[in-house]
Short mmCIF file of C-alpha atoms in Angstrom, two decimals:
data_model
loop_
_atom_site.label_atom_id
_atom_site.label_comp_id
_atom_site.label_asym_id
_atom_site.label_seq_id
_atom_site.Cartn_x
_atom_site.Cartn_y
_atom_site.Cartn_z
CA UNK A 1 -24.21 -44.38 -38.32
CA UNK A 2 -24.31 -45.37 -34.66
CA UNK A 3 -27.10 -47.07 -32.66
CA UNK A 4 -29.76 -46.57 -35.31
CA UNK A 5 -31.93 -49.56 -34.59
CA UNK A 6 -35.46 -48.11 -34.55
CA UNK A 7 -38.13 -47.47 -32.00
CA UNK A 8 -37.50 -50.28 -29.54
CA UNK A 9 -33.76 -49.72 -29.20
CA UNK A 10 -34.05 -45.94 -28.97
CA UNK A 11 -36.68 -46.27 -26.26
CA UNK A 12 -34.18 -48.27 -24.24
CA UNK A 13 -31.20 -46.21 -25.40
CA UNK A 14 -32.55 -42.87 -24.27
CA UNK A 15 -34.33 -44.26 -21.24
CA UNK A 16 -37.47 -42.13 -21.42
CA UNK A 17 -40.74 -43.54 -22.67
CA UNK A 18 -42.73 -40.79 -24.36
CA UNK A 19 -44.71 -39.96 -27.48
CA UNK A 20 -41.97 -40.20 -30.08
CA UNK A 21 -41.25 -38.63 -33.43
CA UNK A 22 -38.25 -37.43 -35.38
CA UNK A 23 -36.02 -34.91 -33.67
CA UNK A 24 -33.83 -32.72 -35.87
CA UNK A 25 -30.87 -30.61 -34.76
CA UNK A 26 -29.10 -28.40 -37.23
CA UNK A 27 -27.14 -25.20 -37.06
CA UNK A 28 -23.92 -23.33 -37.69
CA UNK A 29 -20.74 -23.34 -35.65
CA UNK A 30 -19.09 -19.92 -35.56
CA UNK A 31 -15.47 -19.44 -34.40
CA UNK A 32 -15.14 -23.21 -34.23
CA UNK A 33 -11.69 -24.74 -34.51
CA UNK A 34 -12.70 -28.38 -34.80
CA UNK A 35 -13.16 -30.46 -37.95
CA UNK A 36 -16.13 -32.47 -36.76
CA UNK A 37 -19.17 -32.27 -34.52
CA UNK A 38 -20.83 -35.14 -32.67
CA UNK A 39 -24.23 -35.81 -31.15
CA UNK A 40 -24.53 -37.73 -27.87
CA UNK A 41 -27.55 -39.22 -26.15
CA UNK A 42 -28.11 -40.67 -22.68
CA UNK A 43 -27.91 -44.44 -22.47
CA UNK A 44 -28.57 -45.89 -19.02
CA UNK A 45 -27.00 -43.02 -17.14
CA UNK A 46 -24.02 -42.22 -19.38
CA UNK A 47 -23.41 -40.33 -22.61
CA UNK A 48 -23.15 -42.43 -25.75
CA UNK A 49 -22.26 -41.33 -29.25
CA UNK A 50 -25.24 -41.28 -31.62
CA UNK A 51 -23.63 -39.79 -34.73
CA UNK A 52 -20.77 -37.57 -35.87
CA UNK A 53 -20.17 -35.43 -38.95
CA UNK A 54 -17.13 -34.01 -40.65
CA UNK A 55 -17.59 -30.27 -41.13
CA UNK A 56 -17.30 -28.45 -44.44
CA UNK A 57 -15.93 -24.92 -44.77
CA UNK A 58 -19.30 -23.40 -43.85
CA UNK A 59 -19.36 -25.31 -40.50
CA UNK A 60 -23.03 -26.19 -40.94
CA UNK A 61 -24.26 -29.45 -39.38
CA UNK A 62 -27.48 -31.43 -39.29
CA UNK A 63 -28.60 -34.43 -37.23
CA UNK A 64 -31.88 -36.30 -37.17
CA UNK A 65 -33.08 -39.05 -34.84
CA UNK A 66 -36.12 -41.09 -35.80
CA UNK A 67 -38.64 -41.92 -33.07
CA UNK A 68 -36.70 -39.88 -30.51
CA UNK A 69 -38.16 -39.09 -27.08
CA UNK A 70 -38.17 -35.80 -25.20
CA UNK A 71 -34.94 -35.25 -23.34
CA UNK A 72 -31.50 -33.65 -23.27
CA UNK A 73 -29.17 -33.98 -26.24
CA UNK A 74 -25.46 -33.18 -26.19
CA UNK A 75 -23.03 -31.77 -28.77
CA UNK A 76 -19.31 -32.53 -28.76
CA UNK A 77 -16.19 -31.71 -30.75
CA UNK A 78 -15.25 -35.36 -31.35
CA UNK A 79 -16.53 -38.90 -30.83
CA UNK A 80 -15.20 -38.83 -27.26
CA UNK A 81 -17.88 -37.93 -24.64
CA UNK A 82 -15.27 -35.80 -22.87
CA UNK A 83 -15.47 -33.41 -25.83
CA UNK A 84 -19.09 -32.39 -25.08
CA UNK A 85 -19.34 -28.61 -25.06
CA UNK A 86 -23.07 -27.88 -24.68
CA UNK A 87 -26.52 -29.42 -24.52
CA UNK A 88 -30.17 -28.65 -25.21
CA UNK A 89 -33.57 -29.99 -24.25
CA UNK A 90 -35.90 -31.06 -27.04
CA UNK A 91 -39.45 -32.36 -27.04
CA UNK A 92 -40.36 -35.36 -29.17
CA UNK A 93 -40.73 -34.28 -32.78
CA UNK A 94 -39.07 -30.92 -32.23
CA UNK A 95 -36.70 -29.20 -34.66
CA UNK A 96 -33.80 -27.10 -33.33
CA UNK A 97 -32.07 -24.50 -35.50
CA UNK A 98 -29.02 -23.54 -33.47
CA UNK A 99 -26.44 -20.79 -33.60
CA UNK A 100 -23.26 -21.75 -31.76
CA UNK A 101 -20.56 -19.24 -30.87
CA UNK A 102 -17.25 -20.49 -29.47
CA UNK A 103 -18.79 -23.87 -28.57
CA UNK A 104 -21.69 -22.26 -26.68
CA UNK A 105 -25.25 -22.46 -27.97
CA UNK A 106 -26.69 -18.96 -28.30
CA UNK A 107 -29.60 -19.08 -25.88
CA UNK A 108 -31.95 -17.19 -28.21
CA UNK A 109 -31.69 -20.05 -30.71
CA UNK A 110 -32.82 -22.69 -28.21
CA UNK A 111 -36.35 -23.95 -28.90
CA UNK A 112 -37.13 -24.52 -25.21
CA UNK A 113 -36.37 -21.44 -23.17
CA UNK A 114 -38.04 -22.94 -20.10
CA UNK A 115 -35.50 -25.76 -19.97
CA UNK A 116 -32.62 -23.32 -20.41
CA UNK A 117 -33.98 -21.16 -17.58
CA UNK A 118 -34.25 -24.16 -15.26
CA UNK A 119 -30.66 -25.15 -16.00
CA UNK A 120 -29.40 -21.62 -15.39
CA UNK A 121 -31.39 -21.30 -12.17
CA UNK A 122 -30.05 -24.55 -10.75
CA UNK A 123 -26.44 -23.65 -11.57
CA UNK A 124 -26.90 -20.25 -9.94
CA UNK A 125 -28.54 -21.66 -6.78
CA UNK A 126 -25.91 -24.39 -6.52
CA UNK A 127 -23.01 -21.97 -6.97
CA UNK A 128 -24.41 -19.61 -4.35
CA UNK A 129 -24.98 -22.42 -1.87
CA UNK A 130 -21.53 -23.92 -2.36
CA UNK A 131 -19.56 -20.68 -2.38
CA UNK A 132 -16.40 -21.48 -0.40
CA UNK A 133 -17.58 -25.03 0.19
CA UNK A 134 -14.38 -26.61 -1.16
CA UNK A 135 -12.80 -25.96 2.25
CA UNK A 136 -15.72 -25.06 4.52
CA UNK A 137 -17.64 -28.26 3.82
CA UNK A 138 -14.78 -30.16 5.46
CA UNK A 139 -14.55 -27.97 8.57
CA UNK A 140 -16.36 -28.87 11.77
CA UNK A 141 -17.66 -25.35 12.41
CA UNK A 142 -19.02 -24.77 8.89
CA UNK A 143 -20.03 -28.10 7.38
CA UNK A 144 -23.63 -28.23 8.68
CA UNK A 145 -24.43 -24.67 7.62
CA UNK A 146 -23.10 -25.35 4.11
CA UNK A 147 -25.10 -28.58 3.97
CA UNK A 148 -28.29 -26.83 5.08
CA UNK A 149 -27.82 -24.01 2.59
CA UNK A 150 -27.23 -26.46 -0.26
CA UNK A 151 -30.25 -28.53 0.77
CA UNK A 152 -32.49 -25.45 0.95
CA UNK A 153 -31.39 -24.55 -2.58
CA UNK A 154 -32.30 -28.05 -3.74
CA UNK A 155 -35.73 -27.95 -2.10
CA UNK A 156 -36.49 -24.49 -3.48
CA UNK A 157 -35.39 -25.49 -6.96
CA UNK A 158 -37.50 -28.66 -7.02
CA UNK A 159 -40.50 -26.63 -5.81
CA UNK A 160 -39.99 -24.23 -8.74
CA UNK A 161 -40.35 -26.99 -11.36
CA UNK A 162 -43.86 -26.28 -12.60
CA UNK A 163 -43.59 -26.83 -16.33
CA UNK A 164 -46.49 -28.38 -18.20
CA UNK A 165 -43.82 -30.69 -19.63
CA UNK A 166 -43.62 -33.38 -16.96
CA UNK A 167 -40.57 -35.02 -18.58
CA UNK A 168 -38.65 -31.77 -18.20
CA UNK A 169 -39.70 -31.47 -14.55
CA UNK A 170 -38.57 -35.02 -13.84
CA UNK A 171 -35.20 -34.69 -15.57
CA UNK A 172 -34.34 -31.41 -13.87
CA UNK A 173 -35.31 -32.83 -10.49
CA UNK A 174 -33.07 -35.84 -11.12
CA UNK A 175 -30.17 -33.61 -12.22
CA UNK A 176 -30.40 -31.42 -9.11
CA UNK A 177 -30.82 -34.36 -6.73
CA UNK A 178 -27.87 -36.22 -8.26
CA UNK A 179 -25.68 -33.10 -8.06
CA UNK A 180 -26.57 -32.73 -4.38
CA UNK A 181 -26.08 -36.40 -3.48
CA UNK A 182 -22.76 -36.74 -5.32
CA UNK A 183 -21.27 -33.64 -3.70
CA UNK A 184 -22.07 -34.77 -0.15
CA UNK A 185 -21.25 -38.43 -0.66
CA UNK A 186 -17.83 -37.44 -1.99
CA UNK A 187 -17.36 -34.86 0.74
CA UNK A 188 -18.19 -37.46 3.40
CA UNK A 189 -15.36 -39.67 2.11
CA UNK A 190 -12.78 -36.87 2.49
CA UNK A 191 -13.55 -35.27 5.87
CA UNK A 192 -11.77 -35.85 9.17
CA UNK A 193 -13.29 -38.38 11.62
CA UNK A 194 -14.85 -35.72 13.85
CA UNK A 195 -16.58 -34.10 10.87
CA UNK A 196 -17.76 -37.48 9.66
CA UNK A 197 -19.30 -38.26 13.05
CA UNK A 198 -21.09 -34.91 13.04
CA UNK A 199 -22.47 -35.56 9.56
CA UNK A 200 -23.70 -39.02 10.59
CA UNK A 201 -25.96 -37.30 13.13
CA UNK A 202 -27.28 -34.82 10.58
CA UNK A 203 -30.81 -35.54 9.36
CA UNK A 204 -30.05 -34.39 5.79
CA UNK A 205 -27.09 -36.77 5.51
CA UNK A 206 -29.18 -39.53 7.07
CA UNK A 207 -31.77 -38.89 4.35
CA UNK A 208 -29.10 -39.48 1.69
CA UNK A 209 -27.87 -42.60 3.47
CA UNK A 210 -31.40 -44.01 3.81
CA UNK A 211 -32.36 -43.26 0.21
CA UNK A 212 -33.93 -46.37 -1.30
CA UNK A 213 -32.63 -47.05 -4.79
CA UNK A 214 -35.82 -48.67 -6.02
CA UNK A 215 -36.23 -46.81 -9.31
CA UNK A 216 -34.09 -46.73 -12.44
CA UNK A 217 -35.17 -43.13 -13.15
CA UNK A 218 -31.69 -41.92 -12.17
CA UNK A 219 -30.39 -43.54 -15.37
CA UNK A 220 -32.33 -41.02 -17.46
CA UNK A 221 -29.66 -38.34 -16.87
CA UNK A 222 -26.09 -38.31 -18.12
CA UNK A 223 -24.42 -38.71 -14.72
CA UNK A 224 -27.01 -41.14 -13.42
CA UNK A 225 -24.89 -44.29 -13.53
CA UNK A 226 -22.05 -42.50 -11.75
CA UNK A 227 -24.39 -41.13 -9.07
CA UNK A 228 -25.87 -44.58 -8.43
CA UNK A 229 -22.44 -46.22 -8.30
CA UNK A 230 -21.36 -44.00 -5.40
CA UNK A 231 -24.00 -45.34 -3.01
CA UNK A 232 -22.49 -48.78 -2.20
CA UNK A 233 -19.11 -47.39 -1.11
CA UNK A 234 -20.85 -44.52 0.72
CA UNK A 235 -23.05 -46.90 2.70
CA UNK A 236 -20.12 -49.20 3.48
CA UNK A 237 -17.94 -46.29 4.59
CA UNK A 238 -20.77 -44.88 6.73
CA UNK A 239 -20.99 -48.18 8.62
CA UNK A 240 -17.21 -48.82 8.51
CA UNK A 241 -17.93 -52.23 7.01
CA UNK A 242 -15.16 -54.61 6.05
CA UNK A 243 -16.60 -56.16 2.92
CA UNK A 244 -15.03 -59.38 1.62
CA UNK A 245 -17.06 -59.59 -1.60
CA UNK A 246 -17.50 -55.95 -2.59
CA UNK A 247 -19.38 -56.70 -5.81
CA UNK A 248 -21.96 -58.84 -4.04
CA UNK A 249 -22.37 -56.19 -1.34
CA UNK A 250 -22.71 -53.38 -3.88
CA UNK A 251 -25.36 -55.18 -5.89
CA UNK A 252 -27.33 -55.81 -2.68
CA UNK A 253 -27.55 -52.04 -2.06
CA UNK A 254 -29.88 -51.61 -5.05
CA UNK A 255 -33.56 -52.57 -4.85
CA UNK A 256 -34.02 -52.34 -8.61
CA UNK A 257 -32.88 -54.99 -11.10
CA UNK A 258 -31.97 -52.47 -13.81
CA UNK A 259 -29.65 -50.68 -11.37
CA UNK A 260 -28.14 -54.00 -10.28
CA UNK A 261 -27.48 -54.94 -13.90
CA UNK A 262 -26.08 -51.51 -14.71
CA UNK A 263 -23.65 -51.73 -11.78
CA UNK A 264 -22.56 -55.25 -12.78
CA UNK A 265 -22.03 -54.23 -16.41
CA UNK A 266 -19.93 -51.20 -15.46
CA UNK A 267 -17.96 -53.24 -12.93
CA UNK A 268 -16.95 -55.77 -15.58
CA UNK A 269 -16.18 -53.27 -18.35
CA UNK A 270 -14.37 -50.64 -16.28
CA UNK A 271 -12.15 -53.25 -14.64
CA UNK A 272 -11.61 -55.07 -17.95
CA UNK A 273 -12.51 -58.38 -16.37
CA UNK A 274 -11.91 -61.36 -18.63
CA UNK A 275 -11.18 -65.07 -18.66
CA UNK A 276 -12.43 -67.40 -15.95
CA UNK A 277 -13.37 -64.55 -13.61
CA UNK A 278 -15.62 -63.07 -16.30
CA UNK A 279 -17.26 -66.48 -16.75
CA UNK A 280 -17.71 -66.79 -12.99
CA UNK A 281 -19.43 -63.40 -12.67
CA UNK A 282 -21.78 -64.09 -15.58
CA UNK A 283 -22.69 -67.49 -14.16
CA UNK A 284 -23.37 -65.98 -10.75
CA UNK A 285 -24.99 -62.67 -11.67
CA UNK A 286 -25.99 -62.98 -15.34
CA UNK A 287 -29.70 -63.04 -14.44
CA UNK A 288 -29.34 -59.37 -13.39
CA UNK A 289 -28.70 -58.26 -16.98
CA UNK A 290 -32.32 -57.32 -17.56
CA UNK A 291 -32.01 -54.79 -20.39
CA UNK A 292 -30.94 -55.14 -24.01
CA UNK A 293 -28.48 -52.30 -23.46
CA UNK A 294 -26.63 -54.21 -20.74
CA UNK A 295 -26.59 -57.49 -22.65
CA UNK A 296 -25.43 -55.83 -25.87
CA UNK A 297 -22.70 -53.87 -24.08
CA UNK A 298 -21.26 -57.02 -22.54
CA UNK A 299 -21.50 -58.90 -25.83
CA UNK A 300 -19.54 -56.13 -27.58
CA UNK A 301 -17.13 -55.98 -24.64
CA UNK A 302 -16.42 -59.71 -24.86
CA UNK A 303 -15.36 -59.44 -28.48
CA UNK A 304 -13.29 -56.33 -27.84
CA UNK A 305 -11.60 -57.40 -24.62
CA UNK A 306 -9.64 -60.06 -26.47
CA UNK A 307 -7.22 -57.34 -27.54
CA UNK A 308 -6.38 -56.84 -23.86
CA UNK A 309 -6.32 -60.53 -22.96
CA UNK A 310 -3.26 -61.97 -21.25
CA UNK A 311 -0.74 -62.83 -23.94
CA UNK A 312 -2.05 -60.32 -26.50
CA UNK A 313 0.40 -57.98 -28.22
CA UNK A 314 0.96 -54.70 -26.39
CA UNK A 315 0.18 -51.37 -28.02
CA UNK A 316 3.52 -49.64 -28.27
CA UNK A 317 4.04 -46.05 -27.12
CA UNK A 318 6.99 -43.66 -26.98
CA UNK A 319 7.32 -40.50 -24.88
CA UNK A 320 10.23 -38.28 -23.75
CA UNK A 321 11.82 -38.07 -20.33
CA UNK A 322 12.71 -34.75 -18.70
CA UNK A 323 15.83 -34.46 -20.85
CA UNK A 324 13.96 -35.10 -24.09
CA UNK A 325 15.18 -38.66 -24.63
CA UNK A 326 12.48 -40.87 -26.14
CA UNK A 327 11.59 -44.16 -24.48
CA UNK A 328 9.32 -46.72 -26.13
CA UNK A 329 7.67 -49.66 -24.41
CA UNK A 330 9.16 -51.88 -27.12
CA UNK A 331 12.67 -50.74 -26.10
CA UNK A 332 12.36 -52.92 -23.02
CA UNK A 333 11.46 -56.27 -24.56
CA UNK A 334 13.26 -59.00 -22.65
CA UNK A 335 12.22 -57.46 -19.34
CA UNK A 336 9.04 -57.45 -17.25
CA UNK A 337 7.67 -53.89 -17.46
CA UNK A 338 5.29 -52.17 -15.04
CA UNK A 339 3.75 -48.99 -16.47
CA UNK A 340 2.17 -46.43 -14.16
CA UNK A 341 -0.13 -43.94 -15.93
CA UNK A 342 -0.58 -41.05 -13.51
CA UNK A 343 -0.72 -37.26 -13.04
CA UNK A 344 0.53 -34.77 -10.48
CA UNK A 345 -3.04 -33.51 -9.93
CA UNK A 346 -4.34 -37.01 -9.09
CA UNK A 347 -4.64 -37.65 -5.33
CA UNK A 348 -4.96 -41.48 -5.62
CA UNK A 349 -1.89 -41.46 -7.88
CA UNK A 350 0.13 -39.61 -5.26
CA UNK A 351 -1.12 -41.98 -2.55
CA UNK A 352 0.41 -44.91 -4.46
CA UNK A 353 3.88 -43.32 -4.80
CA UNK A 354 5.29 -44.56 -1.45
CA UNK A 355 4.08 -48.10 -2.21
CA UNK A 356 5.50 -47.93 -5.74
CA UNK A 357 8.86 -46.71 -4.44
CA UNK A 358 9.02 -49.67 -2.05
CA UNK A 359 8.31 -52.01 -4.94
CA UNK A 360 11.02 -50.40 -7.06
CA UNK A 361 13.47 -50.67 -4.17
CA UNK A 362 12.60 -54.36 -3.76
CA UNK A 363 13.62 -55.05 -7.38
CA UNK A 364 16.56 -52.60 -7.39
CA UNK A 365 19.14 -55.30 -8.09
CA UNK A 366 17.04 -57.21 -10.61
CA UNK A 367 17.88 -56.10 -14.16
CA UNK A 368 14.88 -57.97 -15.56
CA UNK A 369 12.27 -55.56 -14.18
CA UNK A 370 11.62 -52.04 -15.51
CA UNK A 371 9.32 -49.42 -14.05
CA UNK A 372 7.95 -46.72 -16.37
CA UNK A 373 5.84 -43.79 -15.25
CA UNK A 374 3.80 -41.98 -17.91
CA UNK A 375 2.39 -38.68 -16.69
CA UNK A 376 -0.67 -37.26 -18.44
CA UNK A 377 -0.06 -33.76 -17.12
CA UNK A 378 -0.49 -31.13 -19.82
CA UNK A 379 2.59 -30.04 -21.75
CA UNK A 380 2.26 -26.52 -20.35
CA UNK A 381 2.76 -28.08 -16.89
CA UNK A 382 6.03 -29.79 -17.81
CA UNK A 383 7.99 -27.74 -15.25
CA UNK A 384 5.48 -28.68 -12.54
CA UNK A 385 5.84 -32.37 -13.48
CA UNK A 386 9.64 -32.17 -13.45
CA UNK A 387 9.63 -30.46 -10.05
CA UNK A 388 7.20 -33.02 -8.64
CA UNK A 389 9.26 -36.01 -9.76
CA UNK A 390 12.42 -34.38 -8.42
CA UNK A 391 10.90 -33.33 -5.09
CA UNK A 392 9.54 -36.85 -4.56
CA UNK A 393 12.75 -38.46 -5.81
CA UNK A 394 10.68 -40.69 -8.08
CA UNK A 395 12.59 -43.68 -9.37
CA UNK A 396 12.12 -45.60 -12.58
CA UNK A 397 11.80 -44.07 -16.04
CA UNK A 398 9.60 -40.98 -15.87
CA UNK A 399 7.95 -39.85 -19.11
CA UNK A 400 5.49 -37.09 -20.08
CA UNK A 401 2.76 -37.98 -22.58
CA UNK A 402 2.18 -35.64 -25.51
CA UNK A 403 -1.51 -34.72 -25.32
CA UNK A 404 -2.48 -35.29 -21.68
CA UNK A 405 -5.79 -37.20 -21.54
CA UNK A 406 -5.96 -37.14 -25.34
CA UNK A 407 -2.69 -39.10 -25.71
CA UNK A 408 -2.53 -42.35 -27.66
CA UNK A 409 -1.77 -44.40 -24.56
CA UNK A 410 -5.11 -43.29 -23.14
CA UNK A 411 -7.04 -44.29 -26.25
CA UNK A 412 -5.08 -47.46 -27.04
CA UNK A 413 -5.56 -48.87 -23.56
CA UNK A 414 -9.01 -47.30 -23.05
CA UNK A 415 -7.97 -45.60 -19.83
CA UNK A 416 -10.83 -43.67 -18.24
CA UNK A 417 -9.18 -42.81 -14.96
CA UNK A 418 -5.81 -42.70 -13.24
CA UNK A 419 -3.82 -44.18 -11.68
CA UNK A 420 -3.71 -47.14 -14.06
CA UNK A 421 -1.03 -49.79 -13.66
CA UNK A 422 -0.25 -52.12 -16.57
CA UNK A 423 2.08 -55.12 -16.58
CA UNK A 424 3.86 -56.56 -19.65
CA UNK A 425 5.92 -59.74 -19.89
CA UNK A 426 9.41 -60.24 -21.31
CA UNK A 427 8.03 -60.93 -24.79
CA UNK A 428 6.29 -57.57 -24.83
CA UNK A 429 2.89 -59.20 -24.37
CA UNK A 430 0.10 -58.03 -22.11
CA UNK A 431 -0.12 -59.54 -18.64
CA UNK A 432 -2.74 -57.08 -17.39
CA UNK A 433 -3.81 -53.61 -18.55
CA UNK A 434 -5.52 -53.08 -15.20
CA UNK A 435 -3.06 -54.58 -12.75
CA UNK A 436 -3.38 -54.27 -8.97
CA UNK A 437 -1.99 -51.07 -7.50
CA UNK A 438 1.36 -51.20 -5.66
CA UNK A 439 -0.48 -50.93 -2.34
CA UNK A 440 -1.97 -54.35 -3.14
CA UNK A 441 0.43 -57.27 -2.40
CA UNK A 442 -1.00 -59.09 -5.43
CA UNK A 443 1.02 -56.87 -7.75
CA UNK A 444 4.35 -58.14 -6.42
CA UNK A 445 3.12 -61.74 -6.76
CA UNK A 446 2.14 -61.03 -10.37
CA UNK A 447 5.55 -59.55 -11.18
CA UNK A 448 7.35 -62.51 -9.59
CA UNK A 449 5.22 -64.92 -11.61
CA UNK A 450 6.49 -63.41 -14.87
CA UNK A 451 10.15 -63.05 -13.94
#
């Protein structure tokens, strides 16, 4: 159904070269409320849908992958990777007969108990090491002890990987190392200056900073692309660099062409770059697209991005305000409309509010500009959303989407993170579905251009 292109493509798709044979996964889903089940594989550091099946009344499913390598495979409740509920490790040619209760694979039905044990051990060691770390890892008196404890857990875990299955050892080492690196890179970006200076003197943090990204092995795990993508901003922030061309700088951080190409591909797709700027990036960096996966993704992206091109018809949406009155995007044809997709739990969203309020104030007397906020808070948090908008005296038209991150606006505009600002012209056509944020002066210039 999806991605079935034979040995060569699957070798690239799953990222692990190994002796290959058909892998089969079948089983029964007990106490399962969904109508379908999906199988995901790792493609260059992210989860990609391989196949999905509609379930019959007996909730029995069956997947098979020809010429599949050893590795981790993931089950989800829909074709969206965010629906993944569990995973299992399979050797090439292995057959799994699973029992799944409440979206959790019964461990006794797993064909590789060693892999399950490794996963459980790492989660336990990590949880113990990071107990209370949400606050302590940002405090001057505790941060180094938390870091050392976490690092000791990582070292001990890697030392425990003694399976005869070398692919399993490698993947679990990569998972643990990526978990460790991502936690401390993110933590470094959030601490106070005095804590940051202390961490810069710490040998463990220096080891992360000096890590040479010379191998594409990190792309063999599901969070590999994300882990790799954090390093450029981390290194720039560490040095307090003012980077004019951030893409060029980021690519230079990697010493591996596959990683360079992966970063470039994600940069283009996630930012929905199109038109002359897309052509410019391909002309300048196209030689970095060294894998079929990267080239095929951008080819598919090019054909799809036309639906988001400037001048394309907008995808309409309609959601209620706090009083239950419905507002549709199409209601405001004849006006330039800025849509802010956000959530009360999103720190970057909240950071943009003061800038957005200044922008709204600037156009207060202009009847040809409309500002619409669409919150993706869950419906059960409606009261929290209402209180937040009231406490912050948020202007514009404030709406609450119906199914949080599963709402149509998320799928229609392929939003994978918030805040997302989108600008529409007076004819109801797309100007940009990934407009600059209000903190960027370019947004005001864009609005003025279309008034």
